[in-house]
PDB file of C-alpha atoms in Angstrom:
ATOM      1  CA  UNK N   1    -314.114-161.886-157.731  1.00 37.00           C
ATOM      2  CA  UNK N   2    -316.058-162.353-155.245  1.00 39.00           C
ATOM      3  CA  UNK N   3    -319.000-165.194-154.628  1.00 43.00           C
ATOM      4  CA  UNK N   4    -321.386-164.387-151.642  1.00 42.00           C
ATOM      5  CA  UNK N   5    -322.988-167.870-150.403  1.00 42.00           C
ATOM      6  CA  UNK N   6    -326.390-167.980-149.414  1.00 38.00           C
ATOM      7  CA  UNK N   7    -326.777-168.891-145.882  1.00 38.00           C
ATOM      8  CA  UNK N   8    -329.456-171.226-144.457  1.00 38.00           C
ATOM      9  CA  UNK N   9    -330.935-170.724-140.948  1.00 40.00           C
ATOM     10  CA  UNK N  10    -332.893-173.447-139.391  1.00 39.00           C
ATOM     11  CA  UNK N  11    -334.348-174.753-142.538  1.00 40.00           C
ATOM     12  CA  UNK N  12    -335.038-171.291-143.980  1.00 47.00           C
ATOM     13  CA  UNK N  13    -334.186-170.783-147.993  1.00 50.00           C
ATOM     14  CA  UNK N  14    -334.865-167.627-149.569  1.00 52.00           C
ATOM     15  CA  UNK N  15    -336.985-167.600-152.365  1.00 70.00           C
ATOM     16  CA  UNK N  16    -334.889-165.887-155.425  1.00 75.00           C
ATOM     17  CA  UNK N  17    -336.870-162.773-155.829  1.00 77.00           C
ATOM     18  CA  UNK N  18    -335.710-162.045-152.034  1.00 81.00           C
ATOM     19  CA  UNK N  19    -332.374-163.174-152.395  1.00 79.00           C
ATOM     20  CA  UNK N  20    -332.348-160.797-155.327  1.00 81.00           C
ATOM     21  CA  UNK N  21    -333.454-157.710-152.653  1.00 84.00           C
ATOM     22  CA  UNK N  22    -331.032-158.968-150.120  1.00 84.00           C
ATOM     23  CA  UNK N  23    -328.132-158.934-152.734  1.00 84.00           C
ATOM     24  CA  UNK N  24    -329.195-155.662-153.151  1.00 86.00           C
ATOM     25  CA  UNK N  25    -329.280-154.236-150.058  1.00 85.00           C
ATOM     26  CA  UNK N  26    -326.097-155.549-148.879  1.00 86.00           C
ATOM     27  CA  UNK N  27    -324.407-153.908-151.821  1.00 86.00           C
ATOM     28  CA  UNK N  28    -325.570-150.353-151.318  1.00 86.00           C
ATOM     29  CA  UNK N  29    -324.746-150.114-147.842  1.00 85.00           C
ATOM     30  CA  UNK N  30    -321.075-151.696-149.120  1.00 84.00           C
ATOM     31  CA  UNK N  31    -320.593-149.597-151.380  1.00 84.00           C
ATOM     32  CA  UNK N  32    -322.018-146.099-150.082  1.00 82.00           C
ATOM     33  CA  UNK N  33    -318.857-144.052-150.246  1.00 78.00           C
ATOM     34  CA  UNK N  34    -319.677-142.366-153.357  1.00 72.00           C
ATOM     35  CA  UNK N  35    -315.342-141.901-153.245  1.00 79.00           C
ATOM     36  CA  UNK N  36    -314.837-145.585-153.932  1.00 82.00           C
ATOM     37  CA  UNK N  37    -314.451-147.651-157.293  1.00 82.00           C
ATOM     38  CA  UNK N  38    -313.076-146.565-160.383  1.00 83.00           C
ATOM     39  CA  UNK N  39    -314.121-142.863-162.326  1.00 82.00           C
ATOM     40  CA  UNK N  40    -316.766-143.965-164.722  1.00 82.00           C
ATOM     41  CA  UNK N  41    -316.945-140.885-166.992  1.00 77.00           C
ATOM     42  CA  UNK N  42    -317.469-138.423-163.836  1.00 76.00           C
ATOM     43  CA  UNK N  43    -319.016-141.007-161.707  1.00 79.00           C
ATOM     44  CA  UNK N  44    -317.844-143.984-159.422  1.00 83.00           C
ATOM     45  CA  UNK N  45    -317.834-147.896-160.885  1.00 85.00           C
ATOM     46  CA  UNK N  46    -317.555-149.873-157.882  1.00 86.00           C
ATOM     47  CA  UNK N  47    -319.216-153.220-158.633  1.00 85.00           C
ATOM     48  CA  UNK N  48    -320.398-155.997-161.177  1.00 85.00           C
ATOM     49  CA  UNK N  49    -323.085-157.961-159.624  1.00 83.00           C
ATOM     50  CA  UNK N  50    -325.142-161.587-161.508  1.00 82.00           C
ATOM     51  CA  UNK N  51    -326.867-162.930-158.873  1.00 77.00           C
ATOM     52  CA  UNK N  52    -324.537-163.603-155.980  1.00 75.00           C
ATOM     53  CA  UNK N  53    -321.516-163.482-158.105  1.00 82.00           C
ATOM     54  CA  UNK N  54    -320.189-160.108-157.315  1.00 85.00           C
ATOM     55  CA  UNK N  55    -316.654-158.155-158.565  1.00 86.00           C
ATOM     56  CA  UNK N  56    -315.441-154.892-156.355  1.00 87.00           C
ATOM     57  CA  UNK N  57    -313.540-152.490-157.794  1.00 87.00           C
ATOM     58  CA  UNK N  58    -311.066-150.148-157.238  1.00 85.00           C
ATOM     59  CA  UNK N  59    -308.209-148.088-157.984  1.00 84.00           C
ATOM     60  CA  UNK N  60    -306.292-148.932-154.965  1.00 84.00           C
ATOM     61  CA  UNK N  61    -305.673-151.266-152.188  1.00 85.00           C
ATOM     62  CA  UNK N  62    -307.706-149.389-149.599  1.00 88.00           C
ATOM     63  CA  UNK N  63    -310.612-149.014-151.091  1.00 87.00           C
ATOM     64  CA  UNK N  64    -311.206-152.379-152.097  1.00 88.00           C
ATOM     65  CA  UNK N  65    -310.215-154.230-149.104  1.00 89.00           C
ATOM     66  CA  UNK N  66    -312.560-151.552-147.452  1.00 89.00           C
ATOM     67  CA  UNK N  67    -315.565-152.809-149.776  1.00 89.00           C
ATOM     68  CA  UNK N  68    -314.783-156.217-148.913  1.00 88.00           C
ATOM     69  CA  UNK N  69    -314.601-155.617-145.066  1.00 89.00           C
ATOM     70  CA  UNK N  70    -318.309-153.617-145.322  1.00 88.00           C
ATOM     71  CA  UNK N  71    -319.211-156.766-147.926  1.00 87.00           C
ATOM     72  CA  UNK N  72    -318.864-159.214-145.040  1.00 87.00           C
ATOM     73  CA  UNK N  73    -320.230-157.112-142.209  1.00 88.00           C
ATOM     74  CA  UNK N  74    -323.842-156.800-143.726  1.00 87.00           C
ATOM     75  CA  UNK N  75    -323.652-160.157-145.386  1.00 85.00           C
ATOM     76  CA  UNK N  76    -323.407-161.493-142.225  1.00 85.00           C
ATOM     77  CA  UNK N  77    -326.587-159.755-140.568  1.00 84.00           C
ATOM     78  CA  UNK N  78    -328.619-160.817-142.858  1.00 82.00           C
ATOM     79  CA  UNK N  79    -326.624-164.936-143.122  1.00 82.00           C
ATOM     80  CA  UNK N  80    -324.725-164.790-146.121  1.00 82.00           C
ATOM     81  CA  UNK N  81    -320.994-165.287-146.075  1.00 84.00           C
ATOM     82  CA  UNK N  82    -318.625-164.734-148.269  1.00 85.00           C
ATOM     83  CA  UNK N  83    -316.840-167.637-149.486  1.00 83.00           C
ATOM     84  CA  UNK N  84    -312.920-167.269-148.863  1.00 83.00           C
ATOM     85  CA  UNK N  85    -312.214-170.219-151.111  1.00 82.00           C
ATOM     86  CA  UNK N  86    -314.370-169.158-154.299  1.00 83.00           C
ATOM     87  CA  UNK N  87    -312.955-165.433-154.197  1.00 85.00           C
ATOM     88  CA  UNK N  88    -309.847-164.450-156.244  1.00 84.00           C
ATOM     89  CA  UNK N  89    -308.225-160.942-156.644  1.00 86.00           C
ATOM     90  CA  UNK N  90    -306.837-159.208-159.594  1.00 84.00           C
ATOM     91  CA  UNK N  91    -304.667-156.613-160.470  1.00 83.00           C
ATOM     92  CA  UNK N  92    -304.680-154.738-163.282  1.00 79.00           C
ATOM     93  CA  UNK N  93    -301.364-153.675-164.857  1.00 72.00           C
ATOM     94  CA  UNK N  94    -297.804-154.074-163.124  1.00 71.00           C
ATOM     95  CA  UNK N  95    -298.513-153.284-159.698  1.00 72.00           C
ATOM     96  CA  UNK N  96    -298.457-154.805-156.260  1.00 77.00           C
ATOM     97  CA  UNK N  97    -300.015-155.041-153.936  1.00 80.00           C
ATOM     98  CA  UNK N  98    -300.653-156.645-150.460  1.00 84.00           C
ATOM     99  CA  UNK N  99    -302.947-159.629-149.891  1.00 84.00           C
ATOM    100  CA  UNK N 100    -306.917-158.662-149.453  1.00 86.00           C
ATOM    101  CA  UNK N 101    -307.725-160.200-146.399  1.00 87.00           C
ATOM    102  CA  UNK N 102    -311.231-161.910-145.075  1.00 86.00           C
ATOM    103  CA  UNK N 103    -311.004-162.327-141.510  1.00 82.00           C
ATOM    104  CA  UNK N 104    -308.189-164.204-140.848  1.00 83.00           C
ATOM    105  CA  UNK N 105    -308.064-165.370-144.742  1.00 85.00           C
ATOM    106  CA  UNK N 106    -305.731-164.067-147.547  1.00 87.00           C
ATOM    107  CA  UNK N 107    -307.237-163.878-151.012  1.00 84.00           C
ATOM    108  CA  UNK N 108    -304.539-164.841-153.488  1.00 82.00           C
ATOM    109  CA  UNK N 109    -304.326-162.953-156.708  1.00 83.00           C
ATOM    110  CA  UNK N 110    -304.578-164.551-160.380  1.00 82.00           C
ATOM    111  CA  UNK N 111    -303.298-163.873-163.420  1.00 82.00           C
ATOM    112  CA  UNK N 112    -306.380-165.031-165.289  1.00 81.00           C
ATOM    113  CA  UNK N 113    -309.615-165.105-163.563  1.00 81.00           C
ATOM    114  CA  UNK N 114    -312.880-166.507-164.878  1.00 82.00           C
ATOM    115  CA  UNK N 115    -316.329-164.017-163.993  1.00 81.00           C
ATOM    116  CA  UNK N 116    -319.852-165.232-166.083  1.00 82.00           C
ATOM    117  CA  UNK N 117    -318.221-167.602-167.968  1.00 83.00           C
ATOM    118  CA  UNK N 118    -315.465-166.098-169.519  1.00 86.00           C
ATOM    119  CA  UNK N 119    -311.579-165.952-168.339  1.00 86.00           C
ATOM    120  CA  UNK N 120    -310.608-162.477-167.658  1.00 85.00           C
ATOM    121  CA  UNK N 121    -307.133-161.987-168.022  1.00 83.00           C
ATOM    122  CA  UNK N 122    -304.441-159.320-165.689  1.00 80.00           C
ATOM    123  CA  UNK N 123    -303.258-157.983-169.068  1.00 79.00           C
ATOM    124  CA  UNK N 124    -306.420-157.515-170.841  1.00 77.00           C
ATOM    125  CA  UNK N 125    -305.824-160.007-173.391  1.00 83.00           C
ATOM    126  CA  UNK N 126    -308.804-161.082-174.961  1.00 88.00           C
ATOM    127  CA  UNK N 127    -306.333-165.063-176.038  1.00 90.00           C
ATOM    128  CA  UNK N 128    -306.634-166.358-172.904  1.00 91.00           C
ATOM    129  CA  UNK N 129    -310.668-166.552-172.841  1.00 93.00           C
ATOM    130  CA  UNK N 130    -309.979-167.781-176.302  1.00 94.00           C
ATOM    131  CA  UNK N 131    -307.657-170.737-175.959  1.00 94.00           C
ATOM    132  CA  UNK N 132    -309.832-171.747-173.273  1.00 93.00           C
ATOM    133  CA  UNK N 133    -313.493-171.778-175.083  1.00 95.00           C
ATOM    134  CA  UNK N 134    -311.612-173.750-177.837  1.00 96.00           C
ATOM    135  CA  UNK N 135    -310.274-176.097-175.088  1.00 96.00           C
ATOM    136  CA  UNK N 136    -313.997-176.623-174.131  1.00 95.00           C
ATOM    137  CA  UNK N 137    -315.442-176.744-177.289  1.00 96.00           C
ATOM    138  CA  UNK N 138    -312.800-179.698-178.338  1.00 97.00           C
ATOM    139  CA  UNK N 139    -313.489-181.813-174.986  1.00 97.00           C
ATOM    140  CA  UNK N 140    -316.873-181.819-176.011  1.00 96.00           C
ATOM    141  CA  UNK N 141    -316.413-182.556-180.048  1.00 97.00           C
ATOM    142  CA  UNK N 142    -314.394-185.380-178.640  1.00 96.00           C
ATOM    143  CA  UNK N 143    -317.214-186.414-176.366  1.00 96.00           C
ATOM    144  CA  UNK N 144    -319.455-186.612-179.662  1.00 95.00           C
ATOM    145  CA  UNK N 145    -316.812-188.818-181.238  1.00 94.00           C
ATOM    146  CA  UNK N 146    -318.687-192.073-181.741  1.00 94.00           C
ATOM    147  CA  UNK N 147    -321.519-189.766-183.798  1.00 95.00           C
ATOM    148  CA  UNK N 148    -318.916-188.357-185.650  1.00 95.00           C
ATOM    149  CA  UNK N 149    -317.702-191.532-186.755  1.00 92.00           C
ATOM    150  CA  UNK N 150    -321.358-193.336-186.832  1.00 92.00           C
ATOM    151  CA  UNK N 151    -322.548-193.992-190.405  1.00 89.00           C
ATOM    152  CA  UNK N 152    -326.015-194.255-189.619  1.00 93.00           C
ATOM    153  CA  UNK N 153    -325.797-190.766-188.938  1.00 93.00           C
ATOM    154  CA  UNK N 154    -327.130-188.238-192.081  1.00 93.00           C
ATOM    155  CA  UNK N 155    -324.327-185.573-192.513  1.00 92.00           C
ATOM    156  CA  UNK N 156    -327.077-183.033-191.938  1.00 93.00           C
ATOM    157  CA  UNK N 157    -327.656-184.296-188.635  1.00 95.00           C
ATOM    158  CA  UNK N 158    -324.128-184.383-188.207  1.00 95.00           C
ATOM    159  CA  UNK N 159    -323.689-180.440-189.078  1.00 95.00           C
ATOM    160  CA  UNK N 160    -327.021-179.187-186.927  1.00 95.00           C
ATOM    161  CA  UNK N 161    -325.665-181.150-183.676  1.00 96.00           C
ATOM    162  CA  UNK N 162    -321.990-179.584-184.283  1.00 96.00           C
ATOM    163  CA  UNK N 163    -323.757-176.406-184.876  1.00 95.00           C
ATOM    164  CA  UNK N 164    -326.147-176.770-182.042  1.00 95.00           C
ATOM    165  CA  UNK N 165    -323.675-178.047-179.349  1.00 95.00           C
ATOM    166  CA  UNK N 166    -320.027-177.504-180.673  1.00 96.00           C
ATOM    167  CA  UNK N 167    -320.111-173.903-181.736  1.00 96.00           C
ATOM    168  CA  UNK N 168    -322.230-172.234-179.276  1.00 95.00           C
ATOM    169  CA  UNK N 169    -319.290-173.530-176.473  1.00 95.00           C
ATOM    170  CA  UNK N 170    -316.469-172.183-179.060  1.00 96.00           C
ATOM    171  CA  UNK N 171    -317.838-169.010-178.983  1.00 95.00           C
ATOM    172  CA  UNK N 172    -319.818-167.962-176.201  1.00 93.00           C
ATOM    173  CA  UNK N 173    -319.194-164.218-175.635  1.00 91.00           C
ATOM    174  CA  UNK N 174    -317.319-163.806-178.269  1.00 93.00           C
ATOM    175  CA  UNK N 175    -319.051-161.323-179.001  1.00 93.00           C
ATOM    176  CA  UNK N 176    -315.891-159.327-176.865  1.00 92.00           C
ATOM    177  CA  UNK N 177    -313.291-160.317-178.648  1.00 93.00           C
ATOM    178  CA  UNK N 178    -310.848-158.508-180.126  1.00 92.00           C
ATOM    179  CA  UNK N 179    -309.730-159.541-184.186  1.00 93.00           C
ATOM    180  CA  UNK N 180    -306.215-160.247-184.450  1.00 93.00           C
ATOM    181  CA  UNK N 181    -304.682-162.585-187.054  1.00 93.00           C
ATOM    182  CA  UNK N 182    -303.762-164.855-184.014  1.00 94.00           C
ATOM    183  CA  UNK N 183    -307.241-165.360-182.990  1.00 94.00           C
ATOM    184  CA  UNK N 184    -308.228-166.084-186.314  1.00 95.00           C
ATOM    185  CA  UNK N 185    -306.282-168.519-186.731  1.00 96.00           C
ATOM    186  CA  UNK N 186    -307.309-170.507-183.850  1.00 96.00           C
ATOM    187  CA  UNK N 187    -310.772-170.018-184.177  1.00 96.00           C
ATOM    188  CA  UNK N 188    -310.723-171.072-188.076  1.00 96.00           C
ATOM    189  CA  UNK N 189    -308.055-173.977-187.448  1.00 96.00           C
ATOM    190  CA  UNK N 190    -310.118-175.364-185.011  1.00 97.00           C
ATOM    191  CA  UNK N 191    -313.473-175.298-187.165  1.00 97.00           C
ATOM    192  CA  UNK N 192    -312.099-176.623-190.269  1.00 96.00           C
ATOM    193  CA  UNK N 193    -310.474-179.743-188.093  1.00 96.00           C
ATOM    194  CA  UNK N 194    -313.493-180.282-186.694  1.00 96.00           C
ATOM    195  CA  UNK N 195    -315.343-180.145-189.577  1.00 96.00           C
ATOM    196  CA  UNK N 196    -312.772-182.454-191.340  1.00 95.00           C
ATOM    197  CA  UNK N 197    -313.462-185.320-188.494  1.00 95.00           C
ATOM    198  CA  UNK N 198    -317.246-184.983-189.256  1.00 95.00           C
ATOM    199  CA  UNK N 199    -317.026-185.143-192.941  1.00 93.00           C
ATOM    200  CA  UNK N 200    -314.579-188.210-192.690  1.00 92.00           C
ATOM    201  CA  UNK N 201    -311.704-186.547-194.583  1.00 91.00           C
ATOM    202  CA  UNK N 202    -308.014-187.263-193.950  1.00 88.00           C
ATOM    203  CA  UNK N 203    -305.094-185.065-195.100  1.00 83.00           C
ATOM    204  CA  UNK N 204    -304.115-187.494-197.583  1.00 86.00           C
ATOM    205  CA  UNK N 205    -307.539-186.772-199.761  1.00 88.00           C
ATOM    206  CA  UNK N 206    -305.773-183.316-200.340  1.00 90.00           C
ATOM    207  CA  UNK N 207    -309.107-180.962-199.942  1.00 92.00           C
ATOM    208  CA  UNK N 208    -307.783-177.524-199.624  1.00 93.00           C
ATOM    209  CA  UNK N 209    -310.075-175.636-197.526  1.00 92.00           C
ATOM    210  CA  UNK N 210    -312.241-173.666-199.620  1.00 93.00           C
ATOM    211  CA  UNK N 211    -313.347-177.017-200.771  1.00 94.00           C
ATOM    212  CA  UNK N 212    -313.551-177.869-197.388  1.00 93.00           C
ATOM    213  CA  UNK N 213    -316.618-175.221-196.449  1.00 93.00           C
ATOM    214  CA  UNK N 214    -317.881-175.555-199.846  1.00 93.00           C
ATOM    215  CA  UNK N 215    -318.443-179.434-199.053  1.00 92.00           C
ATOM    216  CA  UNK N 216    -319.810-178.401-195.294  1.00 92.00           C
ATOM    217  CA  UNK N 217    -321.651-175.713-196.485  1.00 91.00           C
ATOM    218  CA  UNK N 218    -319.792-173.649-193.968  1.00 91.00           C
ATOM    219  CA  UNK N 219    -318.612-170.269-193.024  1.00 91.00           C
ATOM    220  CA  UNK N 220    -315.315-170.036-191.169  1.00 93.00           C
ATOM    221  CA  UNK N 221    -315.679-169.366-187.409  1.00 94.00           C
ATOM    222  CA  UNK N 222    -313.611-165.897-187.731  1.00 93.00           C
ATOM    223  CA  UNK N 223    -316.507-164.482-190.026  1.00 93.00           C
ATOM    224  CA  UNK N 224    -319.591-165.981-187.236  1.00 93.00           C
ATOM    225  CA  UNK N 225    -317.953-164.263-184.539  1.00 94.00           C
ATOM    226  CA  UNK N 226    -317.414-160.607-186.711  1.00 94.00           C
ATOM    227  CA  UNK N 227    -321.397-160.863-187.733  1.00 93.00           C
ATOM    228  CA  UNK N 228    -322.373-161.524-183.986  1.00 94.00           C
ATOM    229  CA  UNK N 229    -319.802-158.963-182.524  1.00 94.00           C
ATOM    230  CA  UNK N 230    -321.751-156.061-184.941  1.00 94.00           C
ATOM    231  CA  UNK N 231    -324.995-157.046-184.344  1.00 94.00           C
ATOM    232  CA  UNK N 232    -324.350-157.094-180.437  1.00 94.00           C
ATOM    233  CA  UNK N 233    -322.896-153.987-180.891  1.00 93.00           C
ATOM    234  CA  UNK N 234    -325.880-152.114-182.608  1.00 94.00           C
ATOM    235  CA  UNK N 235    -327.859-153.353-179.528  1.00 94.00           C
ATOM    236  CA  UNK N 236    -325.621-151.786-177.485  1.00 94.00           C
ATOM    237  CA  UNK N 237    -325.388-147.981-179.320  1.00 93.00           C
ATOM    238  CA  UNK N 238    -328.861-148.122-179.201  1.00 94.00           C
ATOM    239  CA  UNK N 239    -328.913-148.031-175.069  1.00 92.00           C
ATOM    240  CA  UNK N 240    -329.419-144.850-172.860  1.00 91.00           C
ATOM    241  CA  UNK N 241    -326.273-143.420-172.708  1.00 85.00           C
ATOM    242  CA  UNK N 242    -325.883-143.632-169.147  1.00 83.00           C
ATOM    243  CA  UNK N 243    -326.184-147.770-169.085  1.00 88.00           C
ATOM    244  CA  UNK N 244    -322.621-149.039-168.488  1.00 85.00           C
ATOM    245  CA  UNK N 245    -322.449-151.228-171.128  1.00 87.00           C
ATOM    246  CA  UNK N 246    -322.749-147.849-173.989  1.00 89.00           C
ATOM    247  CA  UNK N 247    -320.559-145.921-171.135  1.00 87.00           C
ATOM    248  CA  UNK N 248    -318.088-149.084-172.157  1.00 87.00           C
ATOM    249  CA  UNK N 249    -317.814-147.522-175.910  1.00 86.00           C
ATOM    250  CA  UNK N 250    -316.206-144.517-175.500  1.00 84.00           C
ATOM    251  CA  UNK N 251    -314.760-144.896-171.772  1.00 83.00           C
ATOM    252  CA  UNK N 252    -310.563-144.310-171.194  1.00 78.00           C
ATOM    253  CA  UNK N 253    -309.308-145.325-167.801  1.00 73.00           C
ATOM    254  CA  UNK N 254    -307.810-141.729-166.455  1.00 67.00           C
ATOM    255  CA  UNK N 255    -305.285-143.703-164.176  1.00 64.00           C
ATOM    256  CA  UNK N 256    -302.050-145.610-165.245  1.00 61.00           C
ATOM    257  CA  UNK N 257    -299.956-145.504-168.129  1.00 66.00           C
ATOM    258  CA  UNK N 258    -299.224-147.919-170.519  1.00 66.00           C
ATOM    259  CA  UNK N 259    -295.554-149.608-171.798  1.00 68.00           C
ATOM    260  CA  UNK N 260    -293.603-148.075-174.618  1.00 71.00           C
ATOM    261  CA  UNK N 261    -293.581-149.977-177.829  1.00 68.00           C
ATOM    262  CA  UNK N 262    -296.842-150.767-180.426  1.00 71.00           C
ATOM    263  CA  UNK N 263    -300.107-150.426-178.031  1.00 72.00           C
ATOM    264  CA  UNK N 264    -302.285-153.396-177.947  1.00 80.00           C
ATOM    265  CA  UNK N 265    -305.363-153.636-180.186  1.00 84.00           C
ATOM    266  CA  UNK N 266    -308.753-153.481-178.470  1.00 87.00           C
ATOM    267  CA  UNK N 267    -311.997-154.690-178.980  1.00 90.00           C
ATOM    268  CA  UNK N 268    -312.934-151.009-179.271  1.00 89.00           C
ATOM    269  CA  UNK N 269    -310.292-150.755-182.735  1.00 91.00           C
ATOM    270  CA  UNK N 270    -310.869-154.082-183.859  1.00 92.00           C
ATOM    271  CA  UNK N 271    -315.618-152.296-184.269  1.00 92.00           C
ATOM    272  CA  UNK N 272    -313.694-149.083-185.626  1.00 92.00           C
ATOM    273  CA  UNK N 273    -312.491-151.402-187.970  1.00 92.00           C
ATOM    274  CA  UNK N 274    -316.167-153.049-188.363  1.00 92.00           C
ATOM    275  CA  UNK N 275    -317.766-149.691-189.288  1.00 92.00           C
ATOM    276  CA  UNK N 276    -315.557-148.359-191.908  1.00 91.00           C
ATOM    277  CA  UNK N 277    -316.119-152.087-193.709  1.00 90.00           C
ATOM    278  CA  UNK N 278    -319.735-151.043-193.258  1.00 89.00           C
ATOM    279  CA  UNK N 279    -319.326-147.563-194.263  1.00 89.00           C
ATOM    280  CA  UNK N 280    -320.092-145.936-191.254  1.00 90.00           C
ATOM    281  CA  UNK N 281    -318.272-142.668-189.525  1.00 91.00           C
ATOM    282  CA  UNK N 282    -317.541-143.522-185.810  1.00 89.00           C
ATOM    283  CA  UNK N 283    -319.581-140.422-184.805  1.00 88.00           C
ATOM    284  CA  UNK N 284    -322.251-141.599-186.687  1.00 90.00           C
ATOM    285  CA  UNK N 285    -322.333-145.209-185.311  1.00 90.00           C
ATOM    286  CA  UNK N 286    -325.390-144.389-183.062  1.00 90.00           C
ATOM    287  CA  UNK N 287    -327.555-142.896-185.142  1.00 91.00           C
ATOM    288  CA  UNK N 288    -327.517-145.583-187.826  1.00 92.00           C
ATOM    289  CA  UNK N 289    -327.582-148.183-184.626  1.00 92.00           C
ATOM    290  CA  UNK N 290    -330.775-146.523-183.515  1.00 92.00           C
ATOM    291  CA  UNK N 291    -332.738-147.844-187.047  1.00 91.00           C
ATOM    292  CA  UNK N 292    -332.374-151.494-186.183  1.00 92.00           C
ATOM    293  CA  UNK N 293    -333.340-152.564-189.229  1.00 92.00           C
ATOM    294  CA  UNK N 294    -330.798-150.657-191.596  1.00 91.00           C
ATOM    295  CA  UNK N 295    -328.141-152.138-189.129  1.00 92.00           C
ATOM    296  CA  UNK N 296    -329.524-155.533-189.933  1.00 91.00           C
ATOM    297  CA  UNK N 297    -329.359-155.204-193.287  1.00 90.00           C
ATOM    298  CA  UNK N 298    -325.931-153.166-193.273  1.00 90.00           C
ATOM    299  CA  UNK N 299    -324.524-156.323-191.400  1.00 89.00           C
ATOM    300  CA  UNK N 300    -325.948-158.559-193.580  1.00 87.00           C
ATOM    301  CA  UNK N 301    -324.607-156.737-196.509  1.00 83.00           C
ATOM    302  CA  UNK N 302    -320.697-156.719-195.231  1.00 79.00           C
ATOM    303  CA  UNK N 303    -321.214-160.879-194.754  1.00 72.00           C
ATOM    304  CA  UNK N 304    -322.578-160.978-198.378  1.00 67.00           C
ATOM    305  CA  UNK N 305    -319.588-158.927-199.573  1.00 62.00           C
ATOM    306  CA  UNK N 306    -316.991-161.517-197.997  1.00 59.00           C
ATOM    307  CA  UNK N 307    -318.293-164.348-199.240  1.00 50.00           C
ATOM    308  CA  UNK N 308    -320.983-165.349-196.315  1.00 48.00           C
ATOM    309  CA  UNK N 309    -324.351-166.430-195.893  1.00 43.00           C
TER     310      UNK N 309
END
């Protein structure tokens, strides 16, 4: 992961718009070699950029080192430098590579790395991000404990605070999570524990999970994530075919081999299951999603059939 720090020359600071123009110029120069990057359905994908948060992609160590050198070279010409402290490397799979260097500094490889608020694992496992989000949400929930314990605040206000502060922290970027029994259990257990605290229900009260959800007028957290994922998928399917997010729906890596044994579940397999529940064939998903109102009705109908909403 790469982070470009803005350089300041004699008190002159770039405006946001000019900064984006400068970054765009640097990236075009740094990845001008069309052989760099990873195969992307016949094209090459070499970088992912969001303001000064930059990720460089390559199938080889030599390629990533060359792009890093070019990034530092052209960034230095306009008064920008790469932050060696914030920059991290990551290899996907079991391959071992020499460290990436920026000048005389060696960049560390991480097992898990954070990019734009989400945790990415070298194995591609979503559970790393799920555990991190639950940890952040638990800390947020704990800071609000005086509110949950207060008898002067109504249940309705407490639930609105919980839904507007704690839940968004928990399921940030949850649209990109796969669905497994382990993830489902983690999300629902955390959600129910929070609801019991808000409603003042102890385990000694022998209140079942079904009774709890009715009392809170809430739905399971995994159901909320599922509904958000389906809506998000509809937005992606409506994108033009050349957009990276649209390509990622059907993209298959051209290099590498998976280990023997049962393959790990992916987001794509999860979405296929969503389509089956919605009664849509994979080949007809894009056509159906183009009708925005029809897609919304299908998502809402599935939620209603599952006892949600």
